[in-house]
mmCIF file of C-alpha atoms in Angstrom:
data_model
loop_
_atom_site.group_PDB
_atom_site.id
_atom_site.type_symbol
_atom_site.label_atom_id
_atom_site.label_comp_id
_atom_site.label_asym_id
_atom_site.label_seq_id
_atom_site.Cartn_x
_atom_site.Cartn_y
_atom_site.Cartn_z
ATOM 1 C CA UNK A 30 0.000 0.000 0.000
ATOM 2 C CA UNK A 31 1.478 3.522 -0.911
ATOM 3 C CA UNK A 32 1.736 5.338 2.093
ATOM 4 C CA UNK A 33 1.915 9.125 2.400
ATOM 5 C CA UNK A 34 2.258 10.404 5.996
ATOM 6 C CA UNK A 35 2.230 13.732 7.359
ATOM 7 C CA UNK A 36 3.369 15.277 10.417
ATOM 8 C CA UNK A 37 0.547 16.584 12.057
ATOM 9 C CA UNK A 38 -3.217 16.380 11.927
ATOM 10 C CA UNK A 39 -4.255 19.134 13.823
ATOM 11 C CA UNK A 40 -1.617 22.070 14.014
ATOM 12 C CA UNK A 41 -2.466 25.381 15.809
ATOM 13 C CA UNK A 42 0.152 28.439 15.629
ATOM 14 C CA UNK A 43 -0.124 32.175 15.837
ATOM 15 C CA UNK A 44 0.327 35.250 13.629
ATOM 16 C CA UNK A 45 3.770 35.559 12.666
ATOM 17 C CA UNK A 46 5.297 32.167 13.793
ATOM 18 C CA UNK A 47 7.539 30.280 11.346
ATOM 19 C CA UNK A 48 5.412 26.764 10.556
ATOM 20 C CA UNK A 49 6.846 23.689 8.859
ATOM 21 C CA UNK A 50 4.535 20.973 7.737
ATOM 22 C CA UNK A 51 6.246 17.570 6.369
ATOM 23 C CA UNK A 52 4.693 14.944 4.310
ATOM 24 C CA UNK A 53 6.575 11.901 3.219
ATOM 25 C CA UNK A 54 6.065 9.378 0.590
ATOM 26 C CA UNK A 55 7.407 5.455 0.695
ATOM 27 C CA UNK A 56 6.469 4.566 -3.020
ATOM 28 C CA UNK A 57 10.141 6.521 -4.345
ATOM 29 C CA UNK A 58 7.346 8.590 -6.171
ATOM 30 C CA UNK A 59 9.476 11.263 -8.034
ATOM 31 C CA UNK A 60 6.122 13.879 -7.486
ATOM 32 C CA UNK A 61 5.218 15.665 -4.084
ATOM 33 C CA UNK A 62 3.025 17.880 -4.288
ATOM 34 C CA UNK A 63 1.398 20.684 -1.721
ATOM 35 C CA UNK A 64 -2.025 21.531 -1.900
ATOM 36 C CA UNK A 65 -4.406 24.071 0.331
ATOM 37 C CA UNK A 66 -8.163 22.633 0.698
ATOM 38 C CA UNK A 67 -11.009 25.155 1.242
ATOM 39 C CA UNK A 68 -14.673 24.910 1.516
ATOM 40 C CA UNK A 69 -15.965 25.581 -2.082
ATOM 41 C CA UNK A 70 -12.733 25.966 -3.686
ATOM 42 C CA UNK A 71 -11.494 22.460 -4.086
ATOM 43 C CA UNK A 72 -7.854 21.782 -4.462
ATOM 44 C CA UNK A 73 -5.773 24.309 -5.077
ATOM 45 C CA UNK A 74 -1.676 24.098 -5.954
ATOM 46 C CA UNK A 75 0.372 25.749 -3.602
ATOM 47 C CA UNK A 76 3.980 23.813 -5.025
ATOM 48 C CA UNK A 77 4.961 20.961 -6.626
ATOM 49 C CA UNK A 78 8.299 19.292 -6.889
ATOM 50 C CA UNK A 79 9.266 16.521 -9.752
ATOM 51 C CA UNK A 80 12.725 15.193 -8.034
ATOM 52 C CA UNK A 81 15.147 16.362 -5.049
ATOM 53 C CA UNK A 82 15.794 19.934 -5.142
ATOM 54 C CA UNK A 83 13.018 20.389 -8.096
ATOM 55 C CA UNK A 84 10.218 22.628 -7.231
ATOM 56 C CA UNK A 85 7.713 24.292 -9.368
ATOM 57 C CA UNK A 86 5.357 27.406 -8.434
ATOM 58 C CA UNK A 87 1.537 25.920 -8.348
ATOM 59 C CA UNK A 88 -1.397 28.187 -8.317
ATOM 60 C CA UNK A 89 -1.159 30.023 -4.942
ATOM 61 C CA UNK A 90 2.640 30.168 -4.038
ATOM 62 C CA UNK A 91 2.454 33.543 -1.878
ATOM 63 C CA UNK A 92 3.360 33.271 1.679
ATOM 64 C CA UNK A 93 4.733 29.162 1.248
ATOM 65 C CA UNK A 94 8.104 27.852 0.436
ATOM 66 C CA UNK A 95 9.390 24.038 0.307
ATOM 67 C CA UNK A 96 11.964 21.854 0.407
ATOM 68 C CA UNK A 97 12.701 18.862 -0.679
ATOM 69 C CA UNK A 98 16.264 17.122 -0.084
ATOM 70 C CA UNK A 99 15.509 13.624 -0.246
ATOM 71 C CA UNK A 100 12.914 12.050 -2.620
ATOM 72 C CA UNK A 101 10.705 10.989 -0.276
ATOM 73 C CA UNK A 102 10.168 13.935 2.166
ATOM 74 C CA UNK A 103 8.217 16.972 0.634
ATOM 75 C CA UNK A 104 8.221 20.094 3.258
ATOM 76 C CA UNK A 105 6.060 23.553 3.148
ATOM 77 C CA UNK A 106 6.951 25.997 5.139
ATOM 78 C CA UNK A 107 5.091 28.752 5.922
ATOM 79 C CA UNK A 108 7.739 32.074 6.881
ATOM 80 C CA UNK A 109 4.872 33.978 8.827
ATOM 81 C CA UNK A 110 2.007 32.794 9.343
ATOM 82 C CA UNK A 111 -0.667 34.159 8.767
ATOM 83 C CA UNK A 112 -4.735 33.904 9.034
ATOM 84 C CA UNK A 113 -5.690 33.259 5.831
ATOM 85 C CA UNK A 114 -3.469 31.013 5.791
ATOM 86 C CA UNK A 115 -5.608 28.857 8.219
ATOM 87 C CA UNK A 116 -6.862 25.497 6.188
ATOM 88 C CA UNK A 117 -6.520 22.125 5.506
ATOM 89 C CA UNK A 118 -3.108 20.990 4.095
ATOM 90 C CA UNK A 119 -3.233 18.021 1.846
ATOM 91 C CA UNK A 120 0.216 16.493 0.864
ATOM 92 C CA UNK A 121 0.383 14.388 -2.618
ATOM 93 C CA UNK A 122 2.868 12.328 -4.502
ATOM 94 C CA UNK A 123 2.838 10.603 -7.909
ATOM 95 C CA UNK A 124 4.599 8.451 -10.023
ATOM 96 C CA UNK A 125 6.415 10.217 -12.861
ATOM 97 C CA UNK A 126 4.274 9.232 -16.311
ATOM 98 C CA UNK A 127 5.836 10.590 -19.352
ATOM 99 C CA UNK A 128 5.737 14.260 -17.994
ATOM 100 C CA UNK A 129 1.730 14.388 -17.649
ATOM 101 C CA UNK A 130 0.186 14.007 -13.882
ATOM 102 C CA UNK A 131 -0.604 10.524 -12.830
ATOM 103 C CA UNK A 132 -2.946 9.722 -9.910
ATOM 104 C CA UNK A 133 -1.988 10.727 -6.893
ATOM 105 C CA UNK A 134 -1.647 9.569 -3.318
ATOM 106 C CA UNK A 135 -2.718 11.845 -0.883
ATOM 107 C CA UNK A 136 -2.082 12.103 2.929
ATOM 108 C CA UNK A 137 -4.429 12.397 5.499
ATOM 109 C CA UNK A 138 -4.153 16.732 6.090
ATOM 110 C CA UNK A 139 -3.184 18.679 8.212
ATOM 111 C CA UNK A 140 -5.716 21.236 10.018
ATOM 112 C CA UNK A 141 -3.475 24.647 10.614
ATOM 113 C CA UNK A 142 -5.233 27.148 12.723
ATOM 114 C CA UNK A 143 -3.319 30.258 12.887
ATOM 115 C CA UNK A 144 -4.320 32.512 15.207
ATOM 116 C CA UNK B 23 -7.877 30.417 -18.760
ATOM 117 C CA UNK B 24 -7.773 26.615 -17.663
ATOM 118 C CA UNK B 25 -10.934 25.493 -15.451
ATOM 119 C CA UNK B 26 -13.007 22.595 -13.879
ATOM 120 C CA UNK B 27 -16.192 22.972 -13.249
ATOM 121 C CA UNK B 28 -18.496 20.920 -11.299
ATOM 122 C CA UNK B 29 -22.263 22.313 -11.534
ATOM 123 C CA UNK B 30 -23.879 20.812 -8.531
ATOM 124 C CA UNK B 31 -22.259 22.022 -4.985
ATOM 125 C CA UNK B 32 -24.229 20.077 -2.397
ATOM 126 C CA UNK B 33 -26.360 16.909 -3.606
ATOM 127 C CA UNK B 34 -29.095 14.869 -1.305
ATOM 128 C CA UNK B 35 -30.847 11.579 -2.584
ATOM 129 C CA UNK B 36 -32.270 8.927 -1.236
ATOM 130 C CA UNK B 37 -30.731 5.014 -1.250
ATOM 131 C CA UNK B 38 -31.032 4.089 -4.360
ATOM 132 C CA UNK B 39 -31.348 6.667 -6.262
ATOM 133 C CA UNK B 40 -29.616 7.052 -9.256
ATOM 134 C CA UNK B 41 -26.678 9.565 -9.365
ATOM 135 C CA UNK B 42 -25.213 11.761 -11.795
ATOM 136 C CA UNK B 43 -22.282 14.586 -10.716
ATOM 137 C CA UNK B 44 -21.264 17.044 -13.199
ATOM 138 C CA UNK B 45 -17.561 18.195 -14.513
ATOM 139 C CA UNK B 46 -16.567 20.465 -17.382
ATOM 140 C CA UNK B 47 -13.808 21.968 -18.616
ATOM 141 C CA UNK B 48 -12.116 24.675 -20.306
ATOM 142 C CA UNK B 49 -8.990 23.756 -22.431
ATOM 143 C CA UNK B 50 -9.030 22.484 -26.130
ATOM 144 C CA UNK B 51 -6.019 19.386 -25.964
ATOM 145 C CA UNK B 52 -5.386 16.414 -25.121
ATOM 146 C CA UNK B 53 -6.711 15.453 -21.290
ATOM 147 C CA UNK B 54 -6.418 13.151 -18.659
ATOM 148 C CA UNK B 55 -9.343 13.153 -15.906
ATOM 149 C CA UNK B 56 -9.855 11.890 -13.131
ATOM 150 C CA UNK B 57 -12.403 11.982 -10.228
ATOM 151 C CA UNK B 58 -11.008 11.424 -6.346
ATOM 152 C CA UNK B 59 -13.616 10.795 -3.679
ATOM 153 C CA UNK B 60 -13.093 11.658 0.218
ATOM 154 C CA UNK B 61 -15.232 9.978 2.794
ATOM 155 C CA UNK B 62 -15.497 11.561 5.942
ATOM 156 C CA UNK B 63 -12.521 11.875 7.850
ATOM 157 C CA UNK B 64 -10.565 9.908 5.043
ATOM 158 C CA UNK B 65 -7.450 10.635 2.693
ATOM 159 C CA UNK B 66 -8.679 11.479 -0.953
ATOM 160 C CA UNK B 67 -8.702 9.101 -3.244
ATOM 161 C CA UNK B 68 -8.826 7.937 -6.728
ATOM 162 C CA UNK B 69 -12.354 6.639 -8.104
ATOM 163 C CA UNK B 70 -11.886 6.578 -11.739
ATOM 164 C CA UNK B 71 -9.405 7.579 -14.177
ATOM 165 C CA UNK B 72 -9.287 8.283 -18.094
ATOM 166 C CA UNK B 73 -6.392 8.910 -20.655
ATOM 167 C CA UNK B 74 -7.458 7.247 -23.581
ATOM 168 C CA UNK B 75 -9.179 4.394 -25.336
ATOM 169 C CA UNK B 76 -12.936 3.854 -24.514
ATOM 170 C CA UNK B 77 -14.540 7.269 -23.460
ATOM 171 C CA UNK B 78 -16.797 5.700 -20.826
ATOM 172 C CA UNK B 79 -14.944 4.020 -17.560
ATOM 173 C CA UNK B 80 -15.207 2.260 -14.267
ATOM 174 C CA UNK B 81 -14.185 2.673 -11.726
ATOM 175 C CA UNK B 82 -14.224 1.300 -7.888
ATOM 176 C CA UNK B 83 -17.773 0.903 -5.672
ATOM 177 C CA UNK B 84 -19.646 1.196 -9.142
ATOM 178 C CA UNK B 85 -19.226 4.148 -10.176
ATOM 179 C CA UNK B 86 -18.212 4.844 -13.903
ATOM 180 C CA UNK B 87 -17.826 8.068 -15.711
ATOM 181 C CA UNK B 88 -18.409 9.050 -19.323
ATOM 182 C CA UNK B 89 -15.826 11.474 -21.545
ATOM 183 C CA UNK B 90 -17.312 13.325 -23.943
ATOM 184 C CA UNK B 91 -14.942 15.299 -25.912
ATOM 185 C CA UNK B 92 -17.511 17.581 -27.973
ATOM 186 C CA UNK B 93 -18.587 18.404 -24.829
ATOM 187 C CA UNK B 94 -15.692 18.880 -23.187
ATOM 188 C CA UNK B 95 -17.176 16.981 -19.952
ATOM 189 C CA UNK B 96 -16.580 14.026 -17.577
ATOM 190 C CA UNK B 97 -19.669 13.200 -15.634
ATOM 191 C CA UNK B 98 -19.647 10.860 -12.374
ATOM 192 C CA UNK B 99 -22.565 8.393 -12.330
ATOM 193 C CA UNK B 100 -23.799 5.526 -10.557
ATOM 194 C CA UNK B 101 -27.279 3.800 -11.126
ATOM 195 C CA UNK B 102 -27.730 2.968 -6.912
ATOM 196 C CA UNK B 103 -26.534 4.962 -4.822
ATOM 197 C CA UNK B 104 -25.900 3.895 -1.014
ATOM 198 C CA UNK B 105 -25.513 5.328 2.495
ATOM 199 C CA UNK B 106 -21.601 4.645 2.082
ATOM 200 C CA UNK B 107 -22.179 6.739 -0.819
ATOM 201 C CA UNK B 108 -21.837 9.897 1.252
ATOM 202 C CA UNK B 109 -18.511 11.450 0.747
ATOM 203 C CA UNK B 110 -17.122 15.009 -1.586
ATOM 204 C CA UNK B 111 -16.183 13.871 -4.426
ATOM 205 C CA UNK B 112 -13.761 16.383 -6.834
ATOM 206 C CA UNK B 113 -13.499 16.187 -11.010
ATOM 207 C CA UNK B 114 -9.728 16.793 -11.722
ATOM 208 C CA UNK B 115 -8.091 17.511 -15.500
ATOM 209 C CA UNK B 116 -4.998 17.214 -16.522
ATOM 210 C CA UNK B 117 -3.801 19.662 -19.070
ATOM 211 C CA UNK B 118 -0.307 19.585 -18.266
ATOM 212 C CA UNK B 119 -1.461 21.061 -15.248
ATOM 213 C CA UNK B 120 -3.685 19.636 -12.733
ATOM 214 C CA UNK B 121 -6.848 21.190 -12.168
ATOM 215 C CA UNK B 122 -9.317 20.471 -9.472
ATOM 216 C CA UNK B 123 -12.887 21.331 -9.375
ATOM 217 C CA UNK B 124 -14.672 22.641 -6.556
ATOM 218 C CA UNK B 125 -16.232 19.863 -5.257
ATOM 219 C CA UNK B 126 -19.369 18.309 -4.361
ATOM 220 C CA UNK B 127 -20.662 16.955 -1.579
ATOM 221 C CA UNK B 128 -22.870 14.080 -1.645
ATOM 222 C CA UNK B 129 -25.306 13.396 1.323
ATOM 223 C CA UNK B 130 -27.153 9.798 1.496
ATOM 224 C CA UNK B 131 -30.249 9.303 3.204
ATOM 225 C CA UNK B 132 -30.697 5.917 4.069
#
């Protein structure tokens, strides 16, 4: 079973703070991907990253940086938190498949509340 | 610009009733769609997916889904729906990007 884990389910910080969420993958999928979840907007890209030290801009980059030094750990970090940047965090990976998006595994979420 | 749509936000029936869920898009090349399902308080995951070959497909728990190019659509459907049923369910196309639709949440009477 592909497994993607992340670190926290339930994450509450306040305005300003420095927040790292980590996701990791056991399937040596070369995708990660970051995504934001909000009531009636669906999915939405924040970053994705093809292989280690790849990343690529998604939809809604502002406010988020990642990292990603090994292939199986995908990290978004948020430099100061803020409160719109309170939702659901869903991390994703995928196989690589001739440069178009394959399905993808996702993680259970984390809930940030920032404060 | 790129979109998915899916028409219907919030959709009740009754057990067994027969279900149909909406998903269009806007880009004119080649696709690859998919639709993910979320139960409550579960990870996302895949129902169905289509790159090529027969337009209509199935996928897991009995649902299927029908491309139609012309249309430029991808509609969930299921002839019975059950309680187990209940769940969001999100339309996603790949157009060298991957685009999620808003969602729709599915509510099953039993």
């Amino acid at each position: 079973d592909v497994k993607v884990t992340q670190s926290s389910r339930y994450l509450v910080k306040r305005t300003g703070e420095k927040v790292f969420l980590e996701c990791v993958q056991d399937m040596d999928h070369e995708n990660m991907f970051w995504y934001r979840q909000d009531p009636g907007l669906g999915l939405r890209l924040i970053y994705f990253s093809y292989d280690v030290k790849m990343k690529e801009k998604g939809d809604i980059p502002e406010g988020y940086s990642v990292s990603r030094e090994k292939k199986e750990r995908f990290s978004l970090i948020l430099e100061s938190a803020s409160t719109n940047q309170t939702s659901m965090y869903l991390c994703a990976s995928s196989p690589r498949s001739g440069g178009r998006f394959n399905e993808q595994f996702f993680g259970p979420g984390t809930r940030l509340t920032v404060l | 610009a790129q979109s998915v749509s899916q028409h219907n936000h919030h959709v009740i029936l009754s057990e067994a009733a027969s279900l149909e869920l909406g998903c269009n898009y806007s880009y004119g090349g080649t696709v690859n769609l998919f639709w993910y399902v979320q139960y409550p308080g579960q990870h996302l995951q895949l129902l169905l997916k289509y790159f090529s070959g027969d337009p209509l497909v199935k996928g897991i728990k009995g649902f299927e889904a029908e491309f139609i190019k012309s249309k430029f659509s991808f509609n969930l459907r299921k002839p019975s729906v059950q309680w187990s049923d209940t769940a969001e369910y999100f339309c996603a196309v790949d157009t060298g990007k991957l685009i999620f639709g808003q969602g729709t949440t599915l509510q099953v009477k039993p």
